[in-house]
Each structure stands twice: as C-alpha cells, then as structure tokens.
JSON list of C-alpha atoms in Angstrom, two decimals:
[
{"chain": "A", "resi": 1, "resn": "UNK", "atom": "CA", "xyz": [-45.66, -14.69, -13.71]},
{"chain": "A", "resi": 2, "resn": "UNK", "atom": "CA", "xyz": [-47.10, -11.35, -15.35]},
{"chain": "A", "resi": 3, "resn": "UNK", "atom": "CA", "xyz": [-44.78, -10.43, -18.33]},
{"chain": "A", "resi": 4, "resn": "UNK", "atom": "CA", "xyz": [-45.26, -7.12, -20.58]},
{"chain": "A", "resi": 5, "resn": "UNK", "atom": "CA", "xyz": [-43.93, -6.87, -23.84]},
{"chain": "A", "resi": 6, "resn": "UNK", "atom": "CA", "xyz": [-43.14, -3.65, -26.39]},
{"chain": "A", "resi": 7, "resn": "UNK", "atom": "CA", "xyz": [-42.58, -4.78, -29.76]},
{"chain": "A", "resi": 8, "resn": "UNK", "atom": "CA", "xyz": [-41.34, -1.62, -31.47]},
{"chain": "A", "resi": 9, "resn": "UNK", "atom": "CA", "xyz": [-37.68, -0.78, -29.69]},
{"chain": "A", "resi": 10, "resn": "UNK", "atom": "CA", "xyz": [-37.76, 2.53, -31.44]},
{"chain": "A", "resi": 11, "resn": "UNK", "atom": "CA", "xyz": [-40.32, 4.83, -33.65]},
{"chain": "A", "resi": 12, "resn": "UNK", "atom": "CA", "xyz": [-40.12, 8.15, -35.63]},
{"chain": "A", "resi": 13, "resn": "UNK", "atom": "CA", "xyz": [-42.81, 10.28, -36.34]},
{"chain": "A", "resi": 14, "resn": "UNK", "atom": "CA", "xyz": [-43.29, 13.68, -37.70]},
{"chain": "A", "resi": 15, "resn": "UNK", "atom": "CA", "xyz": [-44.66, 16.90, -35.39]},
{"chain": "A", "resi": 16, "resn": "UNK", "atom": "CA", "xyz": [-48.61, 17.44, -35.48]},
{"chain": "A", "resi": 17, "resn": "UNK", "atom": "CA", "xyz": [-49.00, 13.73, -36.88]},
{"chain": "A", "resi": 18, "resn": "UNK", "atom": "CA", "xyz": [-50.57, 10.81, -34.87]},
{"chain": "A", "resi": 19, "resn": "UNK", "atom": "CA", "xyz": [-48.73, 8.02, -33.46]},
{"chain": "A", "resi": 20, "resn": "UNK", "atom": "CA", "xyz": [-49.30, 4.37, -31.54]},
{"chain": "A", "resi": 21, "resn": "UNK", "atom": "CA", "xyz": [-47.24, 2.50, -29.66]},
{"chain": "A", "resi": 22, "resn": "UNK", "atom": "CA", "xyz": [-48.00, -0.95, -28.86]},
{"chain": "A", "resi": 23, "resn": "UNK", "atom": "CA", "xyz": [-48.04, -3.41, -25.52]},
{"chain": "A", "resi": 24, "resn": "UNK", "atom": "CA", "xyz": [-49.08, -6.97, -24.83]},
{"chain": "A", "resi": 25, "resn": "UNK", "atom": "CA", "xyz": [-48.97, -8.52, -21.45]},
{"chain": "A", "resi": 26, "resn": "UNK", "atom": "CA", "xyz": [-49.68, -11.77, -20.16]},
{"chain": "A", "resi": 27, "resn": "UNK", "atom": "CA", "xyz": [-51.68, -12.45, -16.93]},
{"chain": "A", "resi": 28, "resn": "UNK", "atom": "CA", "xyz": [-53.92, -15.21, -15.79]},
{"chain": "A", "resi": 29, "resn": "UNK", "atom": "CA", "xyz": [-55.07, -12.55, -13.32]},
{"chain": "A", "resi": 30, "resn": "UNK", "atom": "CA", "xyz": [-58.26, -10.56, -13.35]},
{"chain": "A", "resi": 31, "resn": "UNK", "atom": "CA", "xyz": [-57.53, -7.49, -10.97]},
{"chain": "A", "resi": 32, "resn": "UNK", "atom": "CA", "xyz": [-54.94, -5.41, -12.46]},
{"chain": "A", "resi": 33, "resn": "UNK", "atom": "CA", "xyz": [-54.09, -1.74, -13.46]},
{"chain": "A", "resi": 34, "resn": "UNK", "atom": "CA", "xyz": [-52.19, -0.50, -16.81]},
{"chain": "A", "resi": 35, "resn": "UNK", "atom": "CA", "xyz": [-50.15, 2.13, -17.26]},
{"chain": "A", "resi": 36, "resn": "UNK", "atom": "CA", "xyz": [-47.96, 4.31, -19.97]},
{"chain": "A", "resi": 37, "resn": "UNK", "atom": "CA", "xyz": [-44.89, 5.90, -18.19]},
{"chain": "A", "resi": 38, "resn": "UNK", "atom": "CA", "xyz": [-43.33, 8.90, -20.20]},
{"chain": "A", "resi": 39, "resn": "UNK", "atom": "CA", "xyz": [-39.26, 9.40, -19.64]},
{"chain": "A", "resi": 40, "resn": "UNK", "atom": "CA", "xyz": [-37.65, 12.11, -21.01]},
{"chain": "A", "resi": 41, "resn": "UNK", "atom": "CA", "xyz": [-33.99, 13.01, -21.49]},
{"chain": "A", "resi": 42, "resn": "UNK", "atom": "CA", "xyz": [-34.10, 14.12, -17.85]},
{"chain": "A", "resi": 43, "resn": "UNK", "atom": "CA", "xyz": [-35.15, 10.74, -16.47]},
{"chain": "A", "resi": 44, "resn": "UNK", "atom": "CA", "xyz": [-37.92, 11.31, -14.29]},
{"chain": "A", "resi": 45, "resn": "UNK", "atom": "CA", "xyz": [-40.39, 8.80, -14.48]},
{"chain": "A", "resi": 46, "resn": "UNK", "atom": "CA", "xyz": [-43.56, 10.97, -16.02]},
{"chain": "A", "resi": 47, "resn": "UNK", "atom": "CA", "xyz": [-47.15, 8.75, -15.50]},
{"chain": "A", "resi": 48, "resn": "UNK", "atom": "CA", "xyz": [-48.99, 9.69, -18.79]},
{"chain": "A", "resi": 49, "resn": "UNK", "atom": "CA", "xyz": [-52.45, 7.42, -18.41]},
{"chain": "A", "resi": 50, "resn": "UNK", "atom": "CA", "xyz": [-53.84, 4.50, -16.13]},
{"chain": "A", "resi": 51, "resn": "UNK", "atom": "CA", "xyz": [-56.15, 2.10, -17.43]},
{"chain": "A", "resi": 52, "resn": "UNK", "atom": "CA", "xyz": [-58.26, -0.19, -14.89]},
{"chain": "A", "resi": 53, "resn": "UNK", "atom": "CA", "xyz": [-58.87, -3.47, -16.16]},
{"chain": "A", "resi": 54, "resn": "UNK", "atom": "CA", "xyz": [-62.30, -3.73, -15.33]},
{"chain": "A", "resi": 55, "resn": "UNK", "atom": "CA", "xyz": [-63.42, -0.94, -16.89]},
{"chain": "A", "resi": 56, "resn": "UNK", "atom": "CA", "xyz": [-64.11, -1.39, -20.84]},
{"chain": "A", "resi": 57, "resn": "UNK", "atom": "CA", "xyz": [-64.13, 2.60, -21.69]},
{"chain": "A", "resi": 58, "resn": "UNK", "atom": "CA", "xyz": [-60.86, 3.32, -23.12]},
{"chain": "A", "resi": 59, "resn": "UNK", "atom": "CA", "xyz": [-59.09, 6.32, -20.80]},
{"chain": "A", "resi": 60, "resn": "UNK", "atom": "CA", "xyz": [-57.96, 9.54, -22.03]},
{"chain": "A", "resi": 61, "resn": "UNK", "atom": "CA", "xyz": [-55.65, 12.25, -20.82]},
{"chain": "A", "resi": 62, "resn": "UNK", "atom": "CA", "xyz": [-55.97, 15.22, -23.54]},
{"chain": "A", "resi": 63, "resn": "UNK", "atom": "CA", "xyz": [-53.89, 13.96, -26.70]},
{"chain": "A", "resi": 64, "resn": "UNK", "atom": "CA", "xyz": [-52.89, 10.55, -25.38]},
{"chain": "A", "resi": 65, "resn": "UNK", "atom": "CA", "xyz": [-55.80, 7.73, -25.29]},
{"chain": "A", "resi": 66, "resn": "UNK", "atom": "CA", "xyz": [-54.94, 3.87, -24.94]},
{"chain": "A", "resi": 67, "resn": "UNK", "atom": "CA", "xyz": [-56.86, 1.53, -26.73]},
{"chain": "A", "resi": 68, "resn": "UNK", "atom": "CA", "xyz": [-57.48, -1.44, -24.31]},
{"chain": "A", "resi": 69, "resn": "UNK", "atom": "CA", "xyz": [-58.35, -4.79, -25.89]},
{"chain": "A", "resi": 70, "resn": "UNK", "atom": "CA", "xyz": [-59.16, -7.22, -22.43]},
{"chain": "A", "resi": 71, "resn": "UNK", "atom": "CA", "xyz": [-59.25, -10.37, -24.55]},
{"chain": "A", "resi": 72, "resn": "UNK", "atom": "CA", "xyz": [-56.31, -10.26, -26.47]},
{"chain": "A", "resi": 73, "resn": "UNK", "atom": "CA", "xyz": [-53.99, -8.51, -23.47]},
{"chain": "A", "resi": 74, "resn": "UNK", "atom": "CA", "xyz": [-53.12, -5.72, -25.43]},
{"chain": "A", "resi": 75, "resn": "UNK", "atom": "CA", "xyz": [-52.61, -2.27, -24.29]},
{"chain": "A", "resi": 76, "resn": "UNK", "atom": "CA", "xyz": [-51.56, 0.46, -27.02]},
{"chain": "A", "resi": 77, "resn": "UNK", "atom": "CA", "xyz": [-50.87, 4.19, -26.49]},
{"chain": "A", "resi": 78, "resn": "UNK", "atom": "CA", "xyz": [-52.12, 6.71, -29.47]},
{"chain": "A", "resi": 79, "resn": "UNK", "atom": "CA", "xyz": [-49.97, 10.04, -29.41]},
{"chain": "A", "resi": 80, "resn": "UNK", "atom": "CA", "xyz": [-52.25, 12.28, -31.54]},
{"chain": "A", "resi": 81, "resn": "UNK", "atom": "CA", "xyz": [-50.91, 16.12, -32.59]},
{"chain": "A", "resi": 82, "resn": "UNK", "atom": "CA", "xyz": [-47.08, 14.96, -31.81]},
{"chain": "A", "resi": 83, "resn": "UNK", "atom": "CA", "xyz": [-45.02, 17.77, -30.20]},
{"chain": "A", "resi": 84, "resn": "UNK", "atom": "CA", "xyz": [-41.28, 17.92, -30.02]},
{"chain": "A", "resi": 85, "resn": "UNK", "atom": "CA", "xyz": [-41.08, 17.55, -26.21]},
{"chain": "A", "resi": 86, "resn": "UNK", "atom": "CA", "xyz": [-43.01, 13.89, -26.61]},
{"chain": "A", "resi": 87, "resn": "UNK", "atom": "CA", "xyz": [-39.99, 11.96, -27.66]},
{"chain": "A", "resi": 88, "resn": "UNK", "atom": "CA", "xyz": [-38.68, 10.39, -24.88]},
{"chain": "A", "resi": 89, "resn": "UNK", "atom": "CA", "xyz": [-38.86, 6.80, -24.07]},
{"chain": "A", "resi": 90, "resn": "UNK", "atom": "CA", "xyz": [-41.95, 5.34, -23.26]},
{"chain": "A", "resi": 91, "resn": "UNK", "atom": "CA", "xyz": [-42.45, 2.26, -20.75]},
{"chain": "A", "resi": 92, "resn": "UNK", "atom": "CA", "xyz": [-45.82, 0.10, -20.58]},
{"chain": "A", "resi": 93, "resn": "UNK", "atom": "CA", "xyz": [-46.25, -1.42, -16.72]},
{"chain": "A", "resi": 94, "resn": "UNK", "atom": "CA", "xyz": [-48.52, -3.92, -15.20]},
{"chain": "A", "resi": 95, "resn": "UNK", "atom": "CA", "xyz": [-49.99, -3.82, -11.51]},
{"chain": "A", "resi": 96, "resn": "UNK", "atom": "CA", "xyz": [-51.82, -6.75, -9.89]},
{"chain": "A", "resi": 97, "resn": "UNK", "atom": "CA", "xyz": [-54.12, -5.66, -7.07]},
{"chain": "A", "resi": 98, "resn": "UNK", "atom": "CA", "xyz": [-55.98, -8.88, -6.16]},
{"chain": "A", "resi": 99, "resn": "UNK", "atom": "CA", "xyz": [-54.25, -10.28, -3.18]},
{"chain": "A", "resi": 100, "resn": "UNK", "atom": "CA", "xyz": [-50.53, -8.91, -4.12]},
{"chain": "A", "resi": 101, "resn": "UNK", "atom": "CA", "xyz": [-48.47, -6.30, -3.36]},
{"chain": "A", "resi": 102, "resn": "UNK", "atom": "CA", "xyz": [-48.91, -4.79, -6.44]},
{"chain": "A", "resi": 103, "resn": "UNK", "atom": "CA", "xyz": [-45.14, -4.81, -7.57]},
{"chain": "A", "resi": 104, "resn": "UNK", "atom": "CA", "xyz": [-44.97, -2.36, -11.21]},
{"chain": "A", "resi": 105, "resn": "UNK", "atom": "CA", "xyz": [-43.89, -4.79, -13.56]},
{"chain": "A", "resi": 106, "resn": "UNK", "atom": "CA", "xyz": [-42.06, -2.64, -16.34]},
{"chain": "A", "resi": 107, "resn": "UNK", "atom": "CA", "xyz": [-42.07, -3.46, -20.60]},
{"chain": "A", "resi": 108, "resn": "UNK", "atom": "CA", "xyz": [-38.48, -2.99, -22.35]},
{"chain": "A", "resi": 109, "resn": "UNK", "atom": "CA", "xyz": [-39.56, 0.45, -23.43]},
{"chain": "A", "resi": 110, "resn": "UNK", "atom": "CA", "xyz": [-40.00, 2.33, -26.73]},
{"chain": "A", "resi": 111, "resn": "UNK", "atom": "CA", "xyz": [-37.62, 5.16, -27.87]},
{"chain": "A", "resi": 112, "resn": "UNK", "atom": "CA", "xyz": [-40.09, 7.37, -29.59]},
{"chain": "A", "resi": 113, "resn": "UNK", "atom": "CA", "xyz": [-38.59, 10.45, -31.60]},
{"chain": "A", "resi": 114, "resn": "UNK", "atom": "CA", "xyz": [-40.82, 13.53, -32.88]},
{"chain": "A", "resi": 115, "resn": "UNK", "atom": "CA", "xyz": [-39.24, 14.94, -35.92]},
{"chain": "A", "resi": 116, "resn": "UNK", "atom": "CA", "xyz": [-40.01, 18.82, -36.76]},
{"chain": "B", "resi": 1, "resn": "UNK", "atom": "CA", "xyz": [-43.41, 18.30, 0.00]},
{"chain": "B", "resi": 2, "resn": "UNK", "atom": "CA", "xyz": [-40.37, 17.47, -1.62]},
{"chain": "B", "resi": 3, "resn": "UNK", "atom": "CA", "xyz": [-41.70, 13.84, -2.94]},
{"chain": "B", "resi": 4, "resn": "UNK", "atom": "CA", "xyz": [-39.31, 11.11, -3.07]},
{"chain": "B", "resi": 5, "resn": "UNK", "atom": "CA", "xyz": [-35.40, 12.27, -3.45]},
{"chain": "B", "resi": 6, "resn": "UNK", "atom": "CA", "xyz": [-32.10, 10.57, -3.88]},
{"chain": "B", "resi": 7, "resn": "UNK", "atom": "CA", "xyz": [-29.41, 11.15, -3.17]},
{"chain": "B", "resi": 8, "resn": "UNK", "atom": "CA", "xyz": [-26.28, 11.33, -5.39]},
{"chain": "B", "resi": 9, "resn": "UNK", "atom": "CA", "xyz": [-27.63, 12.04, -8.46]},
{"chain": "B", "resi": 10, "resn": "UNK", "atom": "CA", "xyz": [-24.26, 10.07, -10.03]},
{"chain": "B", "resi": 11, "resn": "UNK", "atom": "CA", "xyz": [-21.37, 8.04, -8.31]},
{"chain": "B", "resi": 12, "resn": "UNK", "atom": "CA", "xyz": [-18.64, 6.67, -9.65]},
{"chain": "B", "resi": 13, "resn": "UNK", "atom": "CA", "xyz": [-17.32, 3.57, -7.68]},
{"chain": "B", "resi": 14, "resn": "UNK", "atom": "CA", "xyz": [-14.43, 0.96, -8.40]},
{"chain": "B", "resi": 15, "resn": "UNK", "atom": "CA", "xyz": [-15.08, -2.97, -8.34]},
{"chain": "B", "resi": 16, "resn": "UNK", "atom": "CA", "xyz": [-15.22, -3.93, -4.62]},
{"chain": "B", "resi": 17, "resn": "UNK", "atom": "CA", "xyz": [-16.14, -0.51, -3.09]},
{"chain": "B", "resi": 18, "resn": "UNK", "atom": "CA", "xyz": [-19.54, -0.42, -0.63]},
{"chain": "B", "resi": 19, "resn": "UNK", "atom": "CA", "xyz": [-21.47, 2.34, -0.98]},
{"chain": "B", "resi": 20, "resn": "UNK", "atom": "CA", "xyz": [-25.55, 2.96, 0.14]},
{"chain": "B", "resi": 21, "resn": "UNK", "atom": "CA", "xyz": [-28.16, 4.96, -2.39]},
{"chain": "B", "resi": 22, "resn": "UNK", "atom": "CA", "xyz": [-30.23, 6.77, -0.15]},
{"chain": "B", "resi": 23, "resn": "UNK", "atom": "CA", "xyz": [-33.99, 7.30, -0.84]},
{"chain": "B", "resi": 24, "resn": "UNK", "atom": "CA", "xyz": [-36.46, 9.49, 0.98]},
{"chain": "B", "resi": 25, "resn": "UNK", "atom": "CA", "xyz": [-40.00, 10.34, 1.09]},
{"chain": "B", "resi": 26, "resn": "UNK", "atom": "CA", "xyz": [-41.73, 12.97, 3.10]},
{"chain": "B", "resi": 27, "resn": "UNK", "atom": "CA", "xyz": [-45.67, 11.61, 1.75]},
{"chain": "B", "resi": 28, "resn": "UNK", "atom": "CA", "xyz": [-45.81, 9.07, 4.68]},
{"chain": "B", "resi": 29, "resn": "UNK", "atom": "CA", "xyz": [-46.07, 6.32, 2.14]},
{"chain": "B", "resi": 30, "resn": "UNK", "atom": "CA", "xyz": [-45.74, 2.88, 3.56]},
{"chain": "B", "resi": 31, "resn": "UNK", "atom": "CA", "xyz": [-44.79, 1.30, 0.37]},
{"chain": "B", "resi": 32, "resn": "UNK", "atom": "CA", "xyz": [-41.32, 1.96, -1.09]},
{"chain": "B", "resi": 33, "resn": "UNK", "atom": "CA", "xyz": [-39.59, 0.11, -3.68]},
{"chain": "B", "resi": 34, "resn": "UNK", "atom": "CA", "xyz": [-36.17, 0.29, -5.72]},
{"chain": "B", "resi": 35, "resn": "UNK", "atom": "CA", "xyz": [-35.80, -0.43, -9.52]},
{"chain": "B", "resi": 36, "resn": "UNK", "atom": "CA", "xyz": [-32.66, -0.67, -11.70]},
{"chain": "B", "resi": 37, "resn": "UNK", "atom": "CA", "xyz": [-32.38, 0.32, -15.39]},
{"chain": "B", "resi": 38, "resn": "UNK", "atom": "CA", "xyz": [-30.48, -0.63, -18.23]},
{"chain": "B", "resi": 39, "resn": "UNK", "atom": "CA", "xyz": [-30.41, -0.16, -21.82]},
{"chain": "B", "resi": 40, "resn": "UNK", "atom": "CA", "xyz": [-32.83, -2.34, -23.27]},
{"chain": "B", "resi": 41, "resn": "UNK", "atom": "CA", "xyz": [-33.95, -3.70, -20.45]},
{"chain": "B", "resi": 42, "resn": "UNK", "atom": "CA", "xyz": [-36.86, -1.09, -18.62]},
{"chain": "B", "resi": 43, "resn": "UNK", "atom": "CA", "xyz": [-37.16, -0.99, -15.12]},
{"chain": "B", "resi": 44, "resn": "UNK", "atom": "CA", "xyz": [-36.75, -4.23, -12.97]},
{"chain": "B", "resi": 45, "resn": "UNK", "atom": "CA", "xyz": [-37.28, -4.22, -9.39]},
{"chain": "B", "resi": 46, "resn": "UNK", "atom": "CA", "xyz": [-34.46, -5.19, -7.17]},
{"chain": "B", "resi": 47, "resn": "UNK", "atom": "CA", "xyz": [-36.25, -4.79, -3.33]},
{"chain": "B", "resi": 48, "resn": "UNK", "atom": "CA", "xyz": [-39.88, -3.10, -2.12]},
{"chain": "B", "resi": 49, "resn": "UNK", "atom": "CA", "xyz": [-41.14, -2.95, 1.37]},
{"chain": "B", "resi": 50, "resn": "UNK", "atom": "CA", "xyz": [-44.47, -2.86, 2.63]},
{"chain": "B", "resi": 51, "resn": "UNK", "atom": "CA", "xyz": [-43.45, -1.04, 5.58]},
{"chain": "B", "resi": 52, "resn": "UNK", "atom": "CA", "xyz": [-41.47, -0.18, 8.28]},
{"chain": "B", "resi": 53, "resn": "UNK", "atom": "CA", "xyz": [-39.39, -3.06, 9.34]},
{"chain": "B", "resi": 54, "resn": "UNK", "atom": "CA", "xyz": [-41.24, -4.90, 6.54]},
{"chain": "B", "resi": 55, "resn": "UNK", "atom": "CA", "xyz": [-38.45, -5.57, 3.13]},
{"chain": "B", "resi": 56, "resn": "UNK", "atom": "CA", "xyz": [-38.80, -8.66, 0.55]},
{"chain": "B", "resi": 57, "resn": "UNK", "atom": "CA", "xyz": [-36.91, -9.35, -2.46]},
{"chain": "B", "resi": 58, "resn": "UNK", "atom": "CA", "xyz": [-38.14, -8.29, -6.30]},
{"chain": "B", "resi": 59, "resn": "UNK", "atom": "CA", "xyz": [-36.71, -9.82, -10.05]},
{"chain": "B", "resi": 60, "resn": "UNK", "atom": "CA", "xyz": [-32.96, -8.72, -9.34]},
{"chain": "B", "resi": 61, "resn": "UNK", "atom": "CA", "xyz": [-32.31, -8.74, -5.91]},
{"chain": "B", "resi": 62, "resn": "UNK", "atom": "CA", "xyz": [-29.07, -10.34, -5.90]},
{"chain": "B", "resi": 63, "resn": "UNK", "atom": "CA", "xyz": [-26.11, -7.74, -4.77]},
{"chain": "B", "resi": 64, "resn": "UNK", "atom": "CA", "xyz": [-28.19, -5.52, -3.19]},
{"chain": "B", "resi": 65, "resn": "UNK", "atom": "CA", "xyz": [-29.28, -5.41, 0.91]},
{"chain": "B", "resi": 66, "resn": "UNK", "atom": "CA", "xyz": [-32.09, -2.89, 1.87]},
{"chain": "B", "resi": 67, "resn": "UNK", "atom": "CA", "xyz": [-33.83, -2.08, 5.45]},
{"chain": "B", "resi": 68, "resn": "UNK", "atom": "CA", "xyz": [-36.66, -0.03, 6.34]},
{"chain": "B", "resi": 69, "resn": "UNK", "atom": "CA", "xyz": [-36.03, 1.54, 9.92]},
{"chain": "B", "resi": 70, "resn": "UNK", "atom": "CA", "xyz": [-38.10, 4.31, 9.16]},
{"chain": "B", "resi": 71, "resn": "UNK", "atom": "CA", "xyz": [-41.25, 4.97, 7.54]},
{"chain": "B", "resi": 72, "resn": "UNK", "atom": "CA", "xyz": [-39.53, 8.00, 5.01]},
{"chain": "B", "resi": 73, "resn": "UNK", "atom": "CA", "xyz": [-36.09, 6.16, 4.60]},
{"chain": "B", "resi": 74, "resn": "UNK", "atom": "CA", "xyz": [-35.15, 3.22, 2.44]},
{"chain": "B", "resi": 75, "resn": "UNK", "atom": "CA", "xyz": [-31.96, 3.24, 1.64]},
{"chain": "B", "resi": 76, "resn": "UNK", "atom": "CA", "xyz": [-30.11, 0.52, -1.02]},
{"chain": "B", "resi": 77, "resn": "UNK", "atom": "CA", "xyz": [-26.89, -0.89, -0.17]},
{"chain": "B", "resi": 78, "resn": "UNK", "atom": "CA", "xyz": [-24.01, -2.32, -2.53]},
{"chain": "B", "resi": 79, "resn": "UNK", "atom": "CA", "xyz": [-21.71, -4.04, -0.35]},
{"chain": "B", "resi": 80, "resn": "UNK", "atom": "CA", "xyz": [-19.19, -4.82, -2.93]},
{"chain": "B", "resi": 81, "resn": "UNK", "atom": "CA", "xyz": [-20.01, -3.07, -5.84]},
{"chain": "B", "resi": 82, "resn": "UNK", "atom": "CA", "xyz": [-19.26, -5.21, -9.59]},
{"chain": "B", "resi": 83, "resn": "UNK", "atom": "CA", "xyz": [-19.28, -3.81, -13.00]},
{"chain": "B", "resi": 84, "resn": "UNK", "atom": "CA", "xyz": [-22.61, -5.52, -13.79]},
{"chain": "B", "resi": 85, "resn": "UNK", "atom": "CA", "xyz": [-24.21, -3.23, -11.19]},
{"chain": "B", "resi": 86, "resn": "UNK", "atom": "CA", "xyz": [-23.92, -0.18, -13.73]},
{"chain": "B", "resi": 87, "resn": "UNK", "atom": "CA", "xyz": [-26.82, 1.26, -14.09]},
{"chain": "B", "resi": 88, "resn": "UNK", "atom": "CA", "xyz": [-29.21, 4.02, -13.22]},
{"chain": "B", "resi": 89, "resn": "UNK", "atom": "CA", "xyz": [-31.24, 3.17, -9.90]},
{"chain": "B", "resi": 90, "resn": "UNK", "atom": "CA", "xyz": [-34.58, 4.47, -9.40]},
{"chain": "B", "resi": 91, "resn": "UNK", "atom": "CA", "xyz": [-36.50, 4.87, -6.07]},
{"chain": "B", "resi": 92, "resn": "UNK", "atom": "CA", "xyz": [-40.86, 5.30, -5.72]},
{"chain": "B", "resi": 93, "resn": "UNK", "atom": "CA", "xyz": [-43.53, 5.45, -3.17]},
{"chain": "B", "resi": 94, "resn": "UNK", "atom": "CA", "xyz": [-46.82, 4.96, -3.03]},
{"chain": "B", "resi": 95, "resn": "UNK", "atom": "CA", "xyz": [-49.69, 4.89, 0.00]},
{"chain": "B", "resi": 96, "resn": "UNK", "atom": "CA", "xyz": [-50.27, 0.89, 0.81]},
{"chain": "B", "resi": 97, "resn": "UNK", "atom": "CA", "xyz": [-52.73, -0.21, -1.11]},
{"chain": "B", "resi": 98, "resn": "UNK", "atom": "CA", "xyz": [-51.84, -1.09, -5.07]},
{"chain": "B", "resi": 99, "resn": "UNK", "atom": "CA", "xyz": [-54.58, 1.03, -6.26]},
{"chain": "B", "resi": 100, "resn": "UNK", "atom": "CA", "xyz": [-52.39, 3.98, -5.41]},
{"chain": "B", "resi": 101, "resn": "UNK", "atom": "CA", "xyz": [-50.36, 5.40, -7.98]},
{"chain": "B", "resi": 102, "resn": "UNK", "atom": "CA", "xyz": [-45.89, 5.49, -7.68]},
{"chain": "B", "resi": 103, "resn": "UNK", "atom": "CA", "xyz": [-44.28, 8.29, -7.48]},
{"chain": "B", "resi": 104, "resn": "UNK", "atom": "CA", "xyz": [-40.80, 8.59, -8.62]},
{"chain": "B", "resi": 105, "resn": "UNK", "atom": "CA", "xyz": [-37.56, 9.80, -7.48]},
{"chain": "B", "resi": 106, "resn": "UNK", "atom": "CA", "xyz": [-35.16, 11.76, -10.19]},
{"chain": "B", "resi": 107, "resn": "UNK", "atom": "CA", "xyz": [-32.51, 8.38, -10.06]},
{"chain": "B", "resi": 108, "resn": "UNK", "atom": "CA", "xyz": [-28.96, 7.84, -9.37]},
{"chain": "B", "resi": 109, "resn": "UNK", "atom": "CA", "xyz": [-26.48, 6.72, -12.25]},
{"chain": "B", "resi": 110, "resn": "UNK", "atom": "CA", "xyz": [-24.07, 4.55, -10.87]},
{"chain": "B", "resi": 111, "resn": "UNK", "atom": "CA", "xyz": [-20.80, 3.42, -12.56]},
{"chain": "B", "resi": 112, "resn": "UNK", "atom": "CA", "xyz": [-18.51, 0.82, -11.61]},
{"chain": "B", "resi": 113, "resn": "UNK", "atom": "CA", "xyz": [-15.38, 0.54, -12.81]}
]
C-alpha cells in the first residue's frame, strides 16, 4: 500500500522569505503522479503543482517549485517570496496510474503560517 | 459550469439521525469520489466510483453507503449518523483516466452530536 508522509505538522515563516515543506512516500510502483494541494481558511481544495514521476525536470508554477528526488521518494515544495495569503494548510498526495484507479492518496498536511 | 457542488455547506445531526450529502458535477466526469477530513488526519477516501452504476469502497468506508444512478450525481449516505462521523466531507471529479487532474467541491462540515 502507497503511504505519504509530512514530517513538519506546522511551520512559520516571515513575508518575502523562502520556505520548504517536505514529503516522503512509499511505493513499489513506477507509474505515479505527485501533487501539492493548497487549503486555505475557506477550504477549497487549491492544486498548486503536479509532478510526473517519470519525468526528472523538477516542475514549476511561478514561486512554487518541488524538488523531486525519485530514489529516495521524496517530494518537497519550496515557497519562495512568501505572501500573506500562502498560509493555509498544505497537503502532499500520491496517484498511481499503472493499472489502478488512481485513488488520491492524501499526507497528514502541514499548517504553514506567513508572518508580516 | 458550476464544477462540482455540495450541498449543505454545514449540518448539524444528533447520534442516530440518517441524512444523505449530496454531490454534483455538471463536467460529465465519470470518476467521482468522496473524502473525509479530520484534524490531523488529511483527506482519506471513504467511496469513489468509476462510473455510473459502478461504486467500490476506499480507506474508511465503514458507515457510509453511496450509489451512482447518474453520471453528475453521487450522493453519500449516513444511515445512522455517530459522533465519530464529525468531520468535514469533501466531494471531486475527474474525466476517467488517472492522468486527469480532481477537481474539488467547497465541502460539507458535519457535526454529530
């Protein structure tokens, strides 16, 4: 069974500064996507970046960029230039595509709070 | 197009009580799927279907009875509702294949007394 893991239950970090939050997941599969879900005081479900597994370029999506480390099953988001209207909590999910249904399989989250 | 939407946005229900979440997309997504959240817990999913007529059971299924009559409709039913079913319920969509991204409905907060 696929399991995804966030180590860091909550952060701080001050506006305009840079911060990364960290994954690992644990898969014997090879066919998979990765994803950072944004959720704000609001609760809607915001998808911030998609990684594919097979691809080794690291994605980006204008201040938020995952590094992506195959090998050791990692998967951590960098917030750079931190704005007041990033803190919400952030969820790290795993999606099998080889020859499943491709459930989301969510981590425990990580409060994160920008600090003017 | 509205998305996915659920409906109420928060109920308040005493132990015992049946009640149904209703979920709806208008994206003619086949897959639909239903997630529960609690504090320190993330999202776990409770039911998904594949398609119409089409429902199987996800992590936390137990409590919880779904059907998929229609291809926009997936509603999630509590047929006697228990104080560890607290929590705020989340419905998403996507086209068939897993390649295709979720989209999310806003959630229902649900509190049983």
């Amino acid at each position: 069974a696929q399991t995804v893991t966030q180590s860091q239950p909550e952060m701080s970090v001050q506006e305009a500064e840079t911060v990364t939050l960290s994954c690992t997941y644990d898969t014997s599969e090879n066919n998979y996507y990765l994803f950072w879900y944004k959720q704000p005081p609001s609760r809607q479900m915001i998808l911030v970046i998609r990684q594919e597994a097979y691809k080794q370029q690291n994605a980006t999506e204008n201040r938020f960029s995952v590094n992506f480390q195959k090998a050791a099953k990692s998967f951590s988001l960098k917030i750079s230039d931190s704005q007041l209207g990033d803190t919400a909590m952030y969820f790290c999910a795993f999606k099998n595509y080889g020859g499943s249904q491709g459930n989301l399989i969510f981590g425990k989250g990580t409060k994160l709070s920008v600090k003017p | 197009n509205a998305g996915v939407t659920q409906t109420p946005k928060f109920q308040v229900l005493k132990t015992g009580q049946s009640m149904t979440l209703q979920c709806a997309q208008d994206m003619n997504h086949e897959y639909m799927s239903w997630y529960r959240q609690d504090p320190g817990m993330g999202l776990r999913l409770i039911h998904y279907s594949v398609g119409a007529g089409i429902t199987d059971q996800g992590e936390v299924p137990n409590g919880y009875n779904v059907s998929r009559s229609t291809t926009e409709d997936f509603p999630l039913r509590l047929l006697s509702a228990a104080p560890s079913q607290t929590s705020v319920y989340f419905c998403a969509s996507r086209r068939g294949t897993p390649i295709d991204r979720e989209f999310f409905g806003p959630g229902t907060r649900l509190t049983v007394l």
